[in-house]
GROMACS .gro file of C-alpha atoms in nm:
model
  425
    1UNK     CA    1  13.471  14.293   5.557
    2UNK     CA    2  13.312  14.517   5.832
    3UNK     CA    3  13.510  14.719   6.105
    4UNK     CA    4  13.331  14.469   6.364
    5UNK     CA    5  13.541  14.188   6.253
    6UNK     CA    6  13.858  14.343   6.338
    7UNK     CA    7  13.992  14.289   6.681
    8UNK     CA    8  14.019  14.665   6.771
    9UNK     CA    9  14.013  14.813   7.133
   10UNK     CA   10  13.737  15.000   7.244
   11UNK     CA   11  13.847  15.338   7.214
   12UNK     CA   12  13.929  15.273   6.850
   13UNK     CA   13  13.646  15.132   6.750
   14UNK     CA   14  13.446  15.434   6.911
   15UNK     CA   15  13.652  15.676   6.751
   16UNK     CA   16  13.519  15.433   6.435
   17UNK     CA   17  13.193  15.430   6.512
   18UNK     CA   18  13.173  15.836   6.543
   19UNK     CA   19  13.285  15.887   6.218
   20UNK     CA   20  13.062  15.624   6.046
   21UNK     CA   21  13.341  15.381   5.909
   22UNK     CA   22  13.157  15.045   5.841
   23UNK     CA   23  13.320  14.860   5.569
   24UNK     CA   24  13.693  14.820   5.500
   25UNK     CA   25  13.786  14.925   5.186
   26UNK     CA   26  14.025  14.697   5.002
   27UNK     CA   27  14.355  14.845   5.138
   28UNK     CA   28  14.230  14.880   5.485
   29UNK     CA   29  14.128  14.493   5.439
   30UNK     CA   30  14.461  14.373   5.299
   31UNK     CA   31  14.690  14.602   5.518
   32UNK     CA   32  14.521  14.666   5.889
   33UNK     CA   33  14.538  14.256   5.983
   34UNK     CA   34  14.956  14.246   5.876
   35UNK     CA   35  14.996  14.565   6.065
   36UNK     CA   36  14.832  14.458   6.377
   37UNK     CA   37  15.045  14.146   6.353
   38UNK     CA   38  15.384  14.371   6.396
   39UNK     CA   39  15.403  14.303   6.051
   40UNK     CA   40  15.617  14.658   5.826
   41UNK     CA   41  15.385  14.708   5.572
   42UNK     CA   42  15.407  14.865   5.205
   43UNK     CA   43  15.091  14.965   5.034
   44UNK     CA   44  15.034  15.085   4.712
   45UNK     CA   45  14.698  15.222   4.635
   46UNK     CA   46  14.532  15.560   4.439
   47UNK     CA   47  14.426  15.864   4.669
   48UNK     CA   48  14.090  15.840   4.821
   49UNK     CA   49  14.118  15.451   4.905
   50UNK     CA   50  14.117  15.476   5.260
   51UNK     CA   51  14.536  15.467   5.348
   52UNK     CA   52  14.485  15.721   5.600
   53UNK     CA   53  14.242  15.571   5.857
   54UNK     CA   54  14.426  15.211   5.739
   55UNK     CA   55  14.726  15.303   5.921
   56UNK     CA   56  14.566  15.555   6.258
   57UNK     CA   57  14.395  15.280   6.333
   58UNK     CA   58  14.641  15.039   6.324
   59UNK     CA   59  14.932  15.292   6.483
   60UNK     CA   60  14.646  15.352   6.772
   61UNK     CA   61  14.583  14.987   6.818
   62UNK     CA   62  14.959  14.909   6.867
   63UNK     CA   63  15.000  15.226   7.110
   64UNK     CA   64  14.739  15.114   7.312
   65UNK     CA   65  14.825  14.769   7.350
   66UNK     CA   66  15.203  14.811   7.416
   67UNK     CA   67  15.197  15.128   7.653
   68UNK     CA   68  15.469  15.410   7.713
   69UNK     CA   69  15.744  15.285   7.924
   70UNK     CA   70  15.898  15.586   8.044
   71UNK     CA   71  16.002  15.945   7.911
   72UNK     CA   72  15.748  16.217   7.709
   73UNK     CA   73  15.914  16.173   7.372
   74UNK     CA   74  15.747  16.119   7.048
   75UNK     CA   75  15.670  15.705   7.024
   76UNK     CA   76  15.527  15.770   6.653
   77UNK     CA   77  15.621  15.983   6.367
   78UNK     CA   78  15.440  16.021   6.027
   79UNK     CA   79  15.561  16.214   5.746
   80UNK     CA   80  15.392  16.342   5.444
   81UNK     CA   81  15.511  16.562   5.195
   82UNK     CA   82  15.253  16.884   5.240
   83UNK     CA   83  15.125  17.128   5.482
   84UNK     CA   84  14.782  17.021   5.336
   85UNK     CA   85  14.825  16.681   5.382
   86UNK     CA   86  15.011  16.696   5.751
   87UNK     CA   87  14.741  16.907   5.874
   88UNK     CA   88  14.431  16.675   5.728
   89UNK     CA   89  14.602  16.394   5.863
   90UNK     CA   90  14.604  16.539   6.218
   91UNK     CA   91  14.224  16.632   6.166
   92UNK     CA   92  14.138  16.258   6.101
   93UNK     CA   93  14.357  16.130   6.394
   94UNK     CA   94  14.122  16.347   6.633
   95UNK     CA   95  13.907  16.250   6.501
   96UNK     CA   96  13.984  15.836   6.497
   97UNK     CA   97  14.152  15.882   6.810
   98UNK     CA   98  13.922  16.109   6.973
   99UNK     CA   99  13.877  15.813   7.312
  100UNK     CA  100  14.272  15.761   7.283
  101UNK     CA  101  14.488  15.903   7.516
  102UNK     CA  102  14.752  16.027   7.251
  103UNK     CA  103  14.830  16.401   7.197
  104UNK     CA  104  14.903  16.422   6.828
  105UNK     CA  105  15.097  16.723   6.729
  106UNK     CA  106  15.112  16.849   6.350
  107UNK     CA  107  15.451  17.045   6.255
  108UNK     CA  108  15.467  17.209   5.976
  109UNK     CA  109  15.587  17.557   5.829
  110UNK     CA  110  15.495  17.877   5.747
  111UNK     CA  111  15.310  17.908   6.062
  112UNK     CA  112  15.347  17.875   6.437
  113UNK     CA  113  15.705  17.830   6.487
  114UNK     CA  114  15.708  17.882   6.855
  115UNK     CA  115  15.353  17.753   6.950
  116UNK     CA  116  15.482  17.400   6.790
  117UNK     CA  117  15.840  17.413   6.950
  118UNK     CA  118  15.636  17.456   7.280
  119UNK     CA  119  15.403  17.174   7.191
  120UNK     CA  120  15.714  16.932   7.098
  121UNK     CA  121  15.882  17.031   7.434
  122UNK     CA  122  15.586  17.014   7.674
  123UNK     CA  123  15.584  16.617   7.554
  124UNK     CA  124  15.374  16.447   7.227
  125UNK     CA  125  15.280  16.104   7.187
  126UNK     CA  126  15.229  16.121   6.770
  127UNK     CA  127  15.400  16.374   6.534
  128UNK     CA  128  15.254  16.478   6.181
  129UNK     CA  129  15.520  16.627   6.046
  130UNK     CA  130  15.643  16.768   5.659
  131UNK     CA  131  16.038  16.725   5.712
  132UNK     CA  132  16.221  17.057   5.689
  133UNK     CA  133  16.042  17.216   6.014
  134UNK     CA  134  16.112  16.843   6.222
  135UNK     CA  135  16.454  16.847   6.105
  136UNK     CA  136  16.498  17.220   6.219
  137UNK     CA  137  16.325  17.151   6.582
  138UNK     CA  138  16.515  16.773   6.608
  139UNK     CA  139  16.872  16.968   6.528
  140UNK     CA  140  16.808  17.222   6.851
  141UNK     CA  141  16.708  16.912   7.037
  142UNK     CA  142  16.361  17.033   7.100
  143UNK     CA  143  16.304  16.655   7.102
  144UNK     CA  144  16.430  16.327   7.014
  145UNK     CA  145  16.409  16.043   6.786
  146UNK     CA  146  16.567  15.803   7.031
  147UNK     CA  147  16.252  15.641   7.091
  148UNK     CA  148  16.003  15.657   6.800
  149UNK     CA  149  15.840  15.270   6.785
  150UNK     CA  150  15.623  15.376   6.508
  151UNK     CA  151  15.705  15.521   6.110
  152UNK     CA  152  15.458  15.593   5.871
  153UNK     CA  153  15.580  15.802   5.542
  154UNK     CA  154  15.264  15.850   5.335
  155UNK     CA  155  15.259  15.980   5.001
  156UNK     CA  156  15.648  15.831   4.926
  157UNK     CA  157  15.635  15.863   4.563
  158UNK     CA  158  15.546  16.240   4.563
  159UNK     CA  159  15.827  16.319   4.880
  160UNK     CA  160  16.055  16.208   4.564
  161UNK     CA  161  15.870  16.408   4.340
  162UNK     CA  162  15.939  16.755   4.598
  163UNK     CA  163  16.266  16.644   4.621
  164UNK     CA  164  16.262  16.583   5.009
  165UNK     CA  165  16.454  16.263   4.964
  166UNK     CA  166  16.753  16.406   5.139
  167UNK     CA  167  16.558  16.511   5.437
  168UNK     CA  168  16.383  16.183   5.461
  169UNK     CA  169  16.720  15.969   5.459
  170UNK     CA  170  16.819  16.233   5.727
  171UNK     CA  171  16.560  16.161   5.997
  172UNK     CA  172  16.550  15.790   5.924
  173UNK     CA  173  16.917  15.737   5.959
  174UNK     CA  174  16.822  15.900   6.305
  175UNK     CA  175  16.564  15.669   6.402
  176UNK     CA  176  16.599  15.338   6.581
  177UNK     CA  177  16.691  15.033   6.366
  178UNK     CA  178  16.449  14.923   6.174
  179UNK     CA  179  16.452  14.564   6.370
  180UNK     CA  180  16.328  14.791   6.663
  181UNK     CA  181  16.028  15.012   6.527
  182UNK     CA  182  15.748  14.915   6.301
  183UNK     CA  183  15.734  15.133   5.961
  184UNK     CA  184  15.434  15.143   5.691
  185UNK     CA  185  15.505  15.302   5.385
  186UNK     CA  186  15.252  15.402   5.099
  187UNK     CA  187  15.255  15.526   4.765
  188UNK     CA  188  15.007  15.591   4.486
  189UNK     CA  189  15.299  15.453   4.256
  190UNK     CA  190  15.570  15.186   4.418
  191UNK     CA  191  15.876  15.329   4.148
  192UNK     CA  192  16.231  15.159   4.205
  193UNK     CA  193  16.357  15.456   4.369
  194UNK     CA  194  16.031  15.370   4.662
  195UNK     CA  195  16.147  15.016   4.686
  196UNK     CA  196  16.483  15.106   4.735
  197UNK     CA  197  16.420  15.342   5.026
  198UNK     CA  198  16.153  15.042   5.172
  199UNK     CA  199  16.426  14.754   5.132
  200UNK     CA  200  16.710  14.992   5.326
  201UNK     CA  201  16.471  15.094   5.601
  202UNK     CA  202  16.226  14.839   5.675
  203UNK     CA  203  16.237  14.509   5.811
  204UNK     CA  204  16.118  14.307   5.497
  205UNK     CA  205  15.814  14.426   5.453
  206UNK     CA  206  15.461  14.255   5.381
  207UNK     CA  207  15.360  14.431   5.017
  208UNK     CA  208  15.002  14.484   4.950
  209UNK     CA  209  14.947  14.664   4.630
  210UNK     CA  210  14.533  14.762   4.502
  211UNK     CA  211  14.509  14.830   4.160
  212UNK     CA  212  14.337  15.177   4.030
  213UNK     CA  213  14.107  14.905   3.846
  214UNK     CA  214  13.976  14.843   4.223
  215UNK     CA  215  13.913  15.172   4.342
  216UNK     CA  216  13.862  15.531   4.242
  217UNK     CA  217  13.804  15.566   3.833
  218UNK     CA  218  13.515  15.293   3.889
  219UNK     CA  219  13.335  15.541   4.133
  220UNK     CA  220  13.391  15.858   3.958
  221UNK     CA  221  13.116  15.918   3.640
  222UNK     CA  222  13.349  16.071   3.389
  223UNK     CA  223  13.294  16.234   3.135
  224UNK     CA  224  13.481  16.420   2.848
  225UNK     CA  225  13.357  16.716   2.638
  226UNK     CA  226  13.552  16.810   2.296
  227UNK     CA  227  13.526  17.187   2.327
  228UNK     CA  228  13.693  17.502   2.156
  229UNK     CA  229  13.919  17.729   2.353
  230UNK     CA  230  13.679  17.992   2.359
  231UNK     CA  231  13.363  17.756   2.387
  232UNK     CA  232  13.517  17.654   2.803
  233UNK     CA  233  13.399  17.935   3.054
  234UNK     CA  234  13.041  17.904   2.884
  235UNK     CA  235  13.055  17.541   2.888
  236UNK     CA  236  13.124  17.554   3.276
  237UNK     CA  237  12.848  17.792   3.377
  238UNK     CA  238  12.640  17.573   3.156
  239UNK     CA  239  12.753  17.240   3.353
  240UNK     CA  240  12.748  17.436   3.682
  241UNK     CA  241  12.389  17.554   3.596
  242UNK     CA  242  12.266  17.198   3.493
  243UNK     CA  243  12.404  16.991   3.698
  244UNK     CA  244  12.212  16.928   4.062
  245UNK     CA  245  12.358  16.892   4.390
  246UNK     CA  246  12.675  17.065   4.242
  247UNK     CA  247  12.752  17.271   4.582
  248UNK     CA  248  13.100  17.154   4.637
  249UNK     CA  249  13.296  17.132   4.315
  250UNK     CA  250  13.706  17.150   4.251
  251UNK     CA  251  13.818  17.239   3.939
  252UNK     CA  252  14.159  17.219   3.807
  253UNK     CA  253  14.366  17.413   3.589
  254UNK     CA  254  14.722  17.388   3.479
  255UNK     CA  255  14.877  17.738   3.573
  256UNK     CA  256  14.828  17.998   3.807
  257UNK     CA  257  14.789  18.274   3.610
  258UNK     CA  258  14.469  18.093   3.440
  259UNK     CA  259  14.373  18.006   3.818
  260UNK     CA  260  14.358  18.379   3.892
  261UNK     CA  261  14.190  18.474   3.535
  262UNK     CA  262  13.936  18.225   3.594
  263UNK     CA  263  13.848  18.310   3.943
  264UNK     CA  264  13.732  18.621   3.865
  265UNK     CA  265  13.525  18.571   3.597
  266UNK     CA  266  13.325  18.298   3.812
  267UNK     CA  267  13.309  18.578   4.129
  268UNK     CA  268  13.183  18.831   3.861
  269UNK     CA  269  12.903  18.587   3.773
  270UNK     CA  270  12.800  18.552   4.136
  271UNK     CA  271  13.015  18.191   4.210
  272UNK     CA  272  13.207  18.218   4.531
  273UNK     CA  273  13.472  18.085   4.439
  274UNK     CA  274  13.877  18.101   4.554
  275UNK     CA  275  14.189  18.013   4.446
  276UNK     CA  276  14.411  17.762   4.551
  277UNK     CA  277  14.794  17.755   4.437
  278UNK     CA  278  15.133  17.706   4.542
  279UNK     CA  279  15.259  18.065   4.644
  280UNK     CA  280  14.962  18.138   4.865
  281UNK     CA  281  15.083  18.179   5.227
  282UNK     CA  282  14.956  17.921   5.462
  283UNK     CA  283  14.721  18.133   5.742
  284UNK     CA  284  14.538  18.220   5.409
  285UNK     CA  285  14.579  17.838   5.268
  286UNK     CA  286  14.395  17.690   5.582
  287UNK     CA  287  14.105  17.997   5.580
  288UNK     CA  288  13.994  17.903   5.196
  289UNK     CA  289  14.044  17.519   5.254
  290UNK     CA  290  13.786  17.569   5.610
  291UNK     CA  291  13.571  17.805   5.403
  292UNK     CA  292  13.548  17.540   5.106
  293UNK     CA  293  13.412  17.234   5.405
  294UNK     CA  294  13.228  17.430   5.560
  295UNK     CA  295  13.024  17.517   5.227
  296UNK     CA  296  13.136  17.892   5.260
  297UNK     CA  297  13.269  17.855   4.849
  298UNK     CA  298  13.124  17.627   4.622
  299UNK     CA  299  13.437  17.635   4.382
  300UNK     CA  300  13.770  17.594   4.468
  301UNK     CA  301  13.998  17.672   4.170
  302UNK     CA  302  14.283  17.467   4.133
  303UNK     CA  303  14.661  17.394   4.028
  304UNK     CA  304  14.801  17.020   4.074
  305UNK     CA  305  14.949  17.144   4.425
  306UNK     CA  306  14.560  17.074   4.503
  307UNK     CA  307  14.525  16.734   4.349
  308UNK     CA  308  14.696  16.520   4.649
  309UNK     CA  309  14.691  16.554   4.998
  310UNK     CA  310  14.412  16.692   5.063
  311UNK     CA  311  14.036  16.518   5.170
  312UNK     CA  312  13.754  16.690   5.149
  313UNK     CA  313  13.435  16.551   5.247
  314UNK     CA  314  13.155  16.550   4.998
  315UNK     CA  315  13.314  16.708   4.707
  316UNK     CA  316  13.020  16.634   4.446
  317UNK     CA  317  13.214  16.749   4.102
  318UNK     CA  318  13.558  16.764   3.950
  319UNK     CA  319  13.610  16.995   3.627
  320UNK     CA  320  13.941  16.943   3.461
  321UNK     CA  321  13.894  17.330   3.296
  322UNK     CA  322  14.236  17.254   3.149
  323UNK     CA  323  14.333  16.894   3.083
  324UNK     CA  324  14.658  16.780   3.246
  325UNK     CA  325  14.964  16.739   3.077
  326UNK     CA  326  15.098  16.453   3.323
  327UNK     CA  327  14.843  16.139   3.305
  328UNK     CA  328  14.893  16.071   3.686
  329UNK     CA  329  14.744  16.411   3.792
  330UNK     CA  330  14.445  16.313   3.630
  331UNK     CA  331  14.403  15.988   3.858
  332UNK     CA  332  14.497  16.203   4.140
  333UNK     CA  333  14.254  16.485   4.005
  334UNK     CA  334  13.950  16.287   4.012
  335UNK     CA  335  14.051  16.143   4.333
  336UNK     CA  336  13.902  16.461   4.524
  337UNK     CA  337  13.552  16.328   4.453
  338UNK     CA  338  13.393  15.950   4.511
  339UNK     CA  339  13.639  15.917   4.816
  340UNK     CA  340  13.602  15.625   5.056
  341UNK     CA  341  13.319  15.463   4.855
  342UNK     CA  342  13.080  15.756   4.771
  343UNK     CA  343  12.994  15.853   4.450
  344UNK     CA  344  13.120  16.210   4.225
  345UNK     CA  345  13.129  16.313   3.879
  346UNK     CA  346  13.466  16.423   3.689
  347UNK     CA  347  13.397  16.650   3.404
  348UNK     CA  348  13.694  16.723   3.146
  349UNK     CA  349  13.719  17.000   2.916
  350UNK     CA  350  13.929  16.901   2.632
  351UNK     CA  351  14.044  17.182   2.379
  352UNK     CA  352  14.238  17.222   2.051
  353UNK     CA  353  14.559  17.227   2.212
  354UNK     CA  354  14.569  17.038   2.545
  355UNK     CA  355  14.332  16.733   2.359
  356UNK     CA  356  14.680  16.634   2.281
  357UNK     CA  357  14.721  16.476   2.608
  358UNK     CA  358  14.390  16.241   2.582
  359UNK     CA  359  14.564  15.919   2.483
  360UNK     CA  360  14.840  15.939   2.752
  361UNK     CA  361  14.566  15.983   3.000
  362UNK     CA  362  14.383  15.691   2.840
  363UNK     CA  363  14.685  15.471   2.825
  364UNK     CA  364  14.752  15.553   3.185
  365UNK     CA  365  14.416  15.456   3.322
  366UNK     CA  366  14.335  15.174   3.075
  367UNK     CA  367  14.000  15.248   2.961
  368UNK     CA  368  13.845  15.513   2.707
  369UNK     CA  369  13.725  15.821   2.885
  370UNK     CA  370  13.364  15.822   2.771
  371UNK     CA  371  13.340  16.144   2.580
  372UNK     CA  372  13.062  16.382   2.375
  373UNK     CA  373  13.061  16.685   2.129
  374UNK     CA  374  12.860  16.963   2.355
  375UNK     CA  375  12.479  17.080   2.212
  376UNK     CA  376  12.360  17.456   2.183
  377UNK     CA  377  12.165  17.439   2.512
  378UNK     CA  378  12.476  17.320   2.684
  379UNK     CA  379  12.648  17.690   2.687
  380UNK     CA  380  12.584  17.983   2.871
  381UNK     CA  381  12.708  18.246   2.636
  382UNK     CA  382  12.482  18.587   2.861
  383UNK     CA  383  12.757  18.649   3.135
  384UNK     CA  384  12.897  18.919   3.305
  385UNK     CA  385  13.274  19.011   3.149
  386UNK     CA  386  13.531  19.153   3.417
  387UNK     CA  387  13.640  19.499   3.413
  388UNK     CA  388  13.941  19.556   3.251
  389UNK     CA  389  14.201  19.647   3.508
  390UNK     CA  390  14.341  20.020   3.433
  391UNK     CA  391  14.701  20.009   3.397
  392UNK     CA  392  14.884  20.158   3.632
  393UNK     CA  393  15.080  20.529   3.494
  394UNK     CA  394  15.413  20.557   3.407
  395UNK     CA  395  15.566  20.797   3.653
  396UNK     CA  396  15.768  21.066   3.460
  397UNK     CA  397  16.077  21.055   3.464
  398UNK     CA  398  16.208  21.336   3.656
  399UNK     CA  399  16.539  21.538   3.512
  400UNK     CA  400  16.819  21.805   3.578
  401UNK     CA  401  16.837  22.124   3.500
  402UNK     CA  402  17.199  22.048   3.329
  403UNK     CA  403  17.001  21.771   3.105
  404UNK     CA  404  16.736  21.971   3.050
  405UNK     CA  405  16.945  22.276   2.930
  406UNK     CA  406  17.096  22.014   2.693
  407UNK     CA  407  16.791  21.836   2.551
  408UNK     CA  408  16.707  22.226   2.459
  409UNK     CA  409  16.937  22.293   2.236
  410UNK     CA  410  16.917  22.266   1.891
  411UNK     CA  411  17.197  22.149   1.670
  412UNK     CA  412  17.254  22.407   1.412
  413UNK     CA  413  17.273  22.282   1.093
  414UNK     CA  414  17.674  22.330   0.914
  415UNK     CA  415  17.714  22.583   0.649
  416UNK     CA  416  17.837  22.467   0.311
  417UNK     CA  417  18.088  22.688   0.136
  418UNK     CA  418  18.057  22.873  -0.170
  419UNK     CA  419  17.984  22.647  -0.446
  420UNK     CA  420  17.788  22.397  -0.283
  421UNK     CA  421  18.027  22.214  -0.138
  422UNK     CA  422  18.115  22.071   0.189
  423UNK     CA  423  18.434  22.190   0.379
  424UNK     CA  424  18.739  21.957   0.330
  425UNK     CA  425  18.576  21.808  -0.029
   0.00000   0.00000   0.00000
């Protein structure tokens, strides 16, 4: 089904038309026509199958056709569960909505507290919003939520997984009735603890799940290499060397600390690469994620905080350097590349210990990742070894005259008696 076939207004299907959407993908197809009905919606579908645009174009449709009564306060609200993911949704809703008269405001912490307080009370028409920072503006009555007619929570499963469930119930218990707004809810995985929260706060729901079968894993060529521990980092500058059209590449590993280690080596061998993780302050955050789409670094190294929420146009490889221990951030590893019907390779590097987690990952996708023992030519074993960093010295330890008047003393030894023996025997 093609974007023409919808009955969009014109400002939405401009804002369609300038970012060079053509075909619906199959949760767009299922889940735009029920939501333009006035229909709550549920969908369930991998990353990188099109939920964003499914439900700004449908939220912009809606807005446009039933205008703003009266007031300047909020009439939609979507939550997601990360700074990364807030802040790419805004980006796509300027740029969907660029002919739409809608200022779209994303809040989110860690940066601009007062520039987005200023922004809430000058009057928005759309907030993008992680929870704790709304709740904290919404509780000094920056704002209100009197008169929100639109809810989209994206990314449900993984507010559970942050444990933001307790800040969710708190904003929708503040909303209108459900019977009064229209709310679409999506999830990579629709658990019983998601269904419960979309039976208590939406007005039953249409339910429109796509299968991974249908989307992502087809897209992505994978590929799985049985290497040694040792055998990885030459492996990688070997598939980095090989491979062509490799200028935008993510690869994931399962700690910081091997984030970091890696890094460096690939900067010593002349990769610009950077680091991605979950203690890096956000100003920095946003400067390496603009530096990595606008072609600035070819690598961005990787933990899971990486693997959802965040699109990236034209990423052309994912490396699993370390193979996840949870089978779902695999799905939502690969996910980065062959997004909204393009095409990307997923390479895994699966070693002695971490090889463990192959069937899991095979179980969870239902298909046999296609897999290969690594020739000669394949390694890169000539590269530049970082400089060992000198250890910092020990400061000595500074000490009193008393102490060291006592340390020079020296214990004279006793005297034994006459006949060898000690006193008192």
């Amino acid at each position: 089904m093609k974007f023409t076939e919808l009955d969009l207004p014109a400002e939405v299907r401009q804002g369609i038309e300038a970012v060079g959407f053509t075909d619906l993908t199959p949760v767009q197809e299922e889940s735009i026509p029920l939501a333009l009905a006035g229909h709550d919606v549920t969908g369930k579908a991998q990353t990188g199958t099109g939920k964003t645009a499914a439900f700004l174009i449908s939220l912009f449709t809606r807005m446009l056709r039933n205008p703003r009564k009266t007031g300047s306060n909020p009439r939609a609200l979507i939550l997601a569960p990360t700074r990364e993911l807030v802040a790419q949704i805004h980006d796509d809703a300027q740029a969907l909505g660029a002919h739409c008269p809608f200022k779209v405001q994303p809040i989110f912490g860690g940066v601009d507290y007062q520039k987005q307080r200023d922004a809430l009370r000058d009057g928005v028409d759309v907030i993008v919003a992680t929870p704790g920072r709304l709740i904290d503006y919404a509780k000094q009555k920056v704002f209100s939520f009197n008169h929100i007619e639109f809810l989209v929570i994206d990314e449900a499963d993984r507010m559970f997984d942050m444990g933001f469930i307790r800040d969710l119930r708190f904003i929708l218990r503040r909303l209108p009735p459900f019977d009064q707004r229209q709310t679409m809810l999506f999830s990579a995985t629709m658990s019983h603890r998601v269904r419960e929260l979309a039976y208590e706060f939406m007005n039953v729901a249409e339910q429109v799940e796509v299968e991974p079968e249908q989307v992502t894993a087809e897209l992505v060529e994978q590929l799985l290499f049985h290497v040694s521990r040792r055998e990885k980092f030459p492996l990688l500058l070997g598939l980095l060397a090989q491979e062509e059209n490799a200028d935008r590449i993510m690869i994931f590993v399962n700690t910081k600390k091997e984030a970091e280690h890696l890094t460096e080596r690939l900067k010593v061998n002349d990769f610009k690469a950077a680091v991605l993780s979950g203690d890096i302050p956000q100003k920095k955050r946003i400067r390496i994620l603009d530096d990595f789409k606008q072609g600035r670094l070819r690598a961005l190294v990787a933990t899971d905080v990486a693997s959802r929420g965040i699109h990236i146009d034209d990423v052309s490889h994912v490396i699993n350097y370390d193979l996840p221990e949870d089978p779902e951030d695999y799905v939502h590893r690969i996910g980065r590349t062959a997004r909204a019907g393009a095409q990307g390779k997923a390479f895994s590097l699966a070693d002695e210990n971490l090889v463990l987690h192959l069937p899991d990952i095979e179980g969870y996708i239902g298909r046999k990742v296609p897999s290969c023992i690594p020739g000669e030519n394949d390694f890169i074993w000539d590269y530049k070894r970082p400089h060992p960093r000198k250890k910092a010295p020990v400061p000595e330890k500074k000490t009193s005259g008393a102490e060291k008047n006592k340390s020079s003393r020296r214990r004279r030894p006793r005297r034994k008696p006459a006949g060898g023996k000690p006193a008192g025997s």
